[in-house]
PDB file of C-alpha atoms in Angstrom:
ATOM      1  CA  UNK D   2      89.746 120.667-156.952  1.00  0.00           C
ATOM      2  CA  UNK D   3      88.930 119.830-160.651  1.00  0.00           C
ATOM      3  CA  UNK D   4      92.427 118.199-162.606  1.00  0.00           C
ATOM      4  CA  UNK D   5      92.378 118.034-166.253  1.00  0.00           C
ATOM      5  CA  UNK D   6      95.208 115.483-167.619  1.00  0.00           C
ATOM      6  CA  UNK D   7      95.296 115.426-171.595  1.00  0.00           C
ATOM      7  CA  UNK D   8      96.954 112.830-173.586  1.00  0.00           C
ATOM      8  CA  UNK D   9      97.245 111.831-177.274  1.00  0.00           C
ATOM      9  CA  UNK D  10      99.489 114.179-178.598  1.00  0.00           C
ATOM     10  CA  UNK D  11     102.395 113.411-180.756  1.00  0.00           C
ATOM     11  CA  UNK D  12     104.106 114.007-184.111  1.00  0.00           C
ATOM     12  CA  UNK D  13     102.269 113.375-187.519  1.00  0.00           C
ATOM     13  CA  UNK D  14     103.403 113.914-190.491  1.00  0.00           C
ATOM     14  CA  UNK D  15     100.611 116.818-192.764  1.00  0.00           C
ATOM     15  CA  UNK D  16      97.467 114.994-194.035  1.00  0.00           C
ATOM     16  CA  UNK D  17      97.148 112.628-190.718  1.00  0.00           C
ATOM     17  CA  UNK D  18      95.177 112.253-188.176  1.00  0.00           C
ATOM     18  CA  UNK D  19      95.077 112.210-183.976  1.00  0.00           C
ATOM     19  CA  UNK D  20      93.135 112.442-181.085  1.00  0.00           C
ATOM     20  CA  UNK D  21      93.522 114.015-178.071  1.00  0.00           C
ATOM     21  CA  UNK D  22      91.885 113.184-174.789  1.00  0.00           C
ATOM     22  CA  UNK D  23      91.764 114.917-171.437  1.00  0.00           C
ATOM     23  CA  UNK D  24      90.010 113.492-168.841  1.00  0.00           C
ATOM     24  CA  UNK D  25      88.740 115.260-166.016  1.00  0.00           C
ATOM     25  CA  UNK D  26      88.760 114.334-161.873  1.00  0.00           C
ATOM     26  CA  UNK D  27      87.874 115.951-158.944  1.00  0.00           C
ATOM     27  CA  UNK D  28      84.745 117.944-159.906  1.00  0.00           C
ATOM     28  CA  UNK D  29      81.298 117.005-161.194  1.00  0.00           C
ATOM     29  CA  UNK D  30      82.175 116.507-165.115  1.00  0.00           C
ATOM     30  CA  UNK D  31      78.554 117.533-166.496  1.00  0.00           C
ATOM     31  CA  UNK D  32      78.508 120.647-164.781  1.00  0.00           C
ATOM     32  CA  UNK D  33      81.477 121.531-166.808  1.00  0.00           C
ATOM     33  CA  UNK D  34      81.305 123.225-170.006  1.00  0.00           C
ATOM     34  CA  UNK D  35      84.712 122.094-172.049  1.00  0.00           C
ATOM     35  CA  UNK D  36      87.553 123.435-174.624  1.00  0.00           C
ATOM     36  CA  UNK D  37      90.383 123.287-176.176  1.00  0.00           C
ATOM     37  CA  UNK D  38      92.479 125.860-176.846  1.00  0.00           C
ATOM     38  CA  UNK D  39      96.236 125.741-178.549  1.00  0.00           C
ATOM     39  CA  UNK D  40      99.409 127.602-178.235  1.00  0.00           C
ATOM     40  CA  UNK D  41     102.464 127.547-180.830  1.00  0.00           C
ATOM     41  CA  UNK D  42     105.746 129.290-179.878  1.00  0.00           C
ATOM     42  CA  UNK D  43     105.803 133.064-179.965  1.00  0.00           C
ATOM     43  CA  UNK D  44     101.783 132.951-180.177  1.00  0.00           C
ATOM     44  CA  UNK D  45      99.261 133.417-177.643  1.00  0.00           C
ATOM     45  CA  UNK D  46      96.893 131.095-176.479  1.00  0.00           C
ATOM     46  CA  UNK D  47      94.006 130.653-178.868  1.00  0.00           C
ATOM     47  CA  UNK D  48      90.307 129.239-179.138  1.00  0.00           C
ATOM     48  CA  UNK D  49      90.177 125.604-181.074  1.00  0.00           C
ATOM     49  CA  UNK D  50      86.770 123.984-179.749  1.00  0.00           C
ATOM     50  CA  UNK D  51      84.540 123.833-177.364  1.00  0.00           C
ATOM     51  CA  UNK D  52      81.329 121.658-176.109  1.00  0.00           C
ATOM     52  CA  UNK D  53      78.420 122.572-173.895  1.00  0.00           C
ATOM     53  CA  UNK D  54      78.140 120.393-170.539  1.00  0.00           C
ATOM     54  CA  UNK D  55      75.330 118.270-172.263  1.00  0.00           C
ATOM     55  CA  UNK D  56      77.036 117.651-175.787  1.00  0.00           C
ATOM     56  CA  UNK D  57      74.315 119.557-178.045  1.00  0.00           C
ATOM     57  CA  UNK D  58      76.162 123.003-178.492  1.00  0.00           C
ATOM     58  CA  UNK D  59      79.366 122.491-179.673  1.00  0.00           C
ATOM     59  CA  UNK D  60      81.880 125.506-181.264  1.00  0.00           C
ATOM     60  CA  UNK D  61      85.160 125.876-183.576  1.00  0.00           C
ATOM     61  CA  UNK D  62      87.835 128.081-185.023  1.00  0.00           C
ATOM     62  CA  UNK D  63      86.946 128.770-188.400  1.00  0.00           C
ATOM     63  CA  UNK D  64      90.522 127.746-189.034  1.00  0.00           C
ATOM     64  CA  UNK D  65      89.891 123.774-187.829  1.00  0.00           C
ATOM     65  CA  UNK D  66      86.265 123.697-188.762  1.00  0.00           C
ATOM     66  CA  UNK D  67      85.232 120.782-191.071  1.00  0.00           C
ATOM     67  CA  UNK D  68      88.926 118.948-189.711  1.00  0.00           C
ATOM     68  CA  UNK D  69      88.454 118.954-186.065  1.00  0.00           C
ATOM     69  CA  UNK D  70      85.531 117.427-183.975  1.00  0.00           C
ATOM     70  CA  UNK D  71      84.960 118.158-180.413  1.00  0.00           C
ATOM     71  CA  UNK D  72      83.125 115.021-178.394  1.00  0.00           C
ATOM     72  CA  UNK D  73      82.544 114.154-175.100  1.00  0.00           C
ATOM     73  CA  UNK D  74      81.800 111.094-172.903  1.00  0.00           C
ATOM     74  CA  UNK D  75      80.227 111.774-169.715  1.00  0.00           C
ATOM     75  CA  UNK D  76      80.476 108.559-168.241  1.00  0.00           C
ATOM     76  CA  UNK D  77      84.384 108.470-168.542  1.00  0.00           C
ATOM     77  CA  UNK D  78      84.164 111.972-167.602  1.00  0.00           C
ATOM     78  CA  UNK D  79      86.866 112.793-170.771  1.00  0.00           C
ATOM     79  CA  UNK D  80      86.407 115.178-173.672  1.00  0.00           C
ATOM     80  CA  UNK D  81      88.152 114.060-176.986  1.00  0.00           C
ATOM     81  CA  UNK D  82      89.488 116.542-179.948  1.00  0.00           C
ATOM     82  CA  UNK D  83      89.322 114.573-183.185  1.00  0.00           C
ATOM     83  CA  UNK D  84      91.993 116.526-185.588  1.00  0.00           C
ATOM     84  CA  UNK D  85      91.758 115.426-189.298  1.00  0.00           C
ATOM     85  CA  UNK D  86      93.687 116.283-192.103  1.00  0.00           C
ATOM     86  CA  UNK D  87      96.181 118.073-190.057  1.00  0.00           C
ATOM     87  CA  UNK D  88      98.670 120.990-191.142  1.00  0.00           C
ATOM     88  CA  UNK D  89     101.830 122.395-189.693  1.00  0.00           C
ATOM     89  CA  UNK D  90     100.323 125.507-188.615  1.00  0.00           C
ATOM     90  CA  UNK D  91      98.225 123.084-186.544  1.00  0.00           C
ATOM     91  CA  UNK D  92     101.280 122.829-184.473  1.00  0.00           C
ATOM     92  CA  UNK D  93     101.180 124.091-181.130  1.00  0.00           C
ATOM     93  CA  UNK D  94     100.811 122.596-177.003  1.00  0.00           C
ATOM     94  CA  UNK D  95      97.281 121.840-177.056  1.00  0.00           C
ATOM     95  CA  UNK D  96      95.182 122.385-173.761  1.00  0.00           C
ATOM     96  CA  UNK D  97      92.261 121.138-172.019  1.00  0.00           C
ATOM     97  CA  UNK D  98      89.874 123.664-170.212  1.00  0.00           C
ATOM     98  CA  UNK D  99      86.969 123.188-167.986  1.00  0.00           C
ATOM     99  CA  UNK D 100      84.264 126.061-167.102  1.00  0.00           C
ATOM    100  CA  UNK D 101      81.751 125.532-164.105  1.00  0.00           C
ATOM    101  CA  UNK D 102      78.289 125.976-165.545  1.00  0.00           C
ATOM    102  CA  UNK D 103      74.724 125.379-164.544  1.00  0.00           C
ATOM    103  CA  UNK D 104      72.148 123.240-165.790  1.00  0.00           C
ATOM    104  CA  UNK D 105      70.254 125.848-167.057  1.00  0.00           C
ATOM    105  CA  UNK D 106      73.723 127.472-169.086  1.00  0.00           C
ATOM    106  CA  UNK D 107      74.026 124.693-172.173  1.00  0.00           C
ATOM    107  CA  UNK D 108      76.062 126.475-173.763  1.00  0.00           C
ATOM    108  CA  UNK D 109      79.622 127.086-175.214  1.00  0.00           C
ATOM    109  CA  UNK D 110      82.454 129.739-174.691  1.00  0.00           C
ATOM    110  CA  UNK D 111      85.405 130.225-176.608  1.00  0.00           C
ATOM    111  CA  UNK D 112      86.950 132.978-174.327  1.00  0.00           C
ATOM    112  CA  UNK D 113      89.895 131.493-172.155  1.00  0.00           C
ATOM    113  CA  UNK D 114      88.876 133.965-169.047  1.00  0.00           C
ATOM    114  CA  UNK D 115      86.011 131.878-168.832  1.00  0.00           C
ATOM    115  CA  UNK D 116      87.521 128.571-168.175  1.00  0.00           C
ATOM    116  CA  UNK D 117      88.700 128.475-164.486  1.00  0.00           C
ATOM    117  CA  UNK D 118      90.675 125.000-164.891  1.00  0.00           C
ATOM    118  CA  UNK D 119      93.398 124.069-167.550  1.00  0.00           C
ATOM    119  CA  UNK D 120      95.706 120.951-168.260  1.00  0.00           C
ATOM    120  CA  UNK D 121      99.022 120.636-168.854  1.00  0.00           C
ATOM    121  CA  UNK D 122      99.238 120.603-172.342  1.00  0.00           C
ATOM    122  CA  UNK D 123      99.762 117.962-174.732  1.00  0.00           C
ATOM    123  CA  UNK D 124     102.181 118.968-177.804  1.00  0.00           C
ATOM    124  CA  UNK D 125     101.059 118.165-181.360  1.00  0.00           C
ATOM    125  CA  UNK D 126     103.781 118.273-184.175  1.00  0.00           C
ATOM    126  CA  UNK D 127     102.859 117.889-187.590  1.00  0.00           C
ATOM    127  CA  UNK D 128     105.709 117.654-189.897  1.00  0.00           C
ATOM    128  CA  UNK D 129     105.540 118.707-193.669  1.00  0.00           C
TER     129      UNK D 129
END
């Protein structure tokens, strides 16, 4: 069974900077394509980021792109979300998702129903 455990998350204050990190046990971590995805209250769940099982392809919001950078280290079998110059309406419980691929798929998804494994959540707060 694949377990995804994020950390990182916190309160910042607008213009800031954090990083989350989930890291990933159980399961065979590059045959996993990865993303994150956020929720604030009231919302529904929504796309943020997401990196191909290799690295290469990698995929944002157009509402974080240029702020947020989507990594992964597949030695420590983690995938990091880099979130500069952060806003309020970046706000939300942030989660971790993990999508069985093949070699052969090196690619990225940003549709939730893909991803069969999800974290936790980690909240981010980012005060104005």
């Amino acid at each position: 069974q694949v377990h995804l455990q994020e950390s990182g998350g916190g309160l910042v204050q607008a213009g800031h900077s954090l990083t989350l990190a989930c890291r990933v046990s159980g399961g065979t971590f590059n045959r996993l394509a990865m993303g994150w995805f956020r929720q604030a209250p009231g919302q529904e769940r929504d796309f943020v980021a997401a990196i191909s099982w290799s690295g290469r392809s990698t995929d944002y919001d157009d509402s974080v792109k240029d702020r947020f950078t989507i990594s992964r280290d597949n030695v420590k079998n983690t995938v990091y979300l880099q979130m500069i110059r952060l806003k309020p309406e970046d706000t939300a419980v942030y989660y971790c998702a993990a999508d069985p691929v093949d070699y052969s798929s090196d690619f990225t998804t940003n549709m939730d129903f893909d991803y069969d494994y999800w974290g936790q959540g980690t909240q981010v707060t980012v005060s104005s």
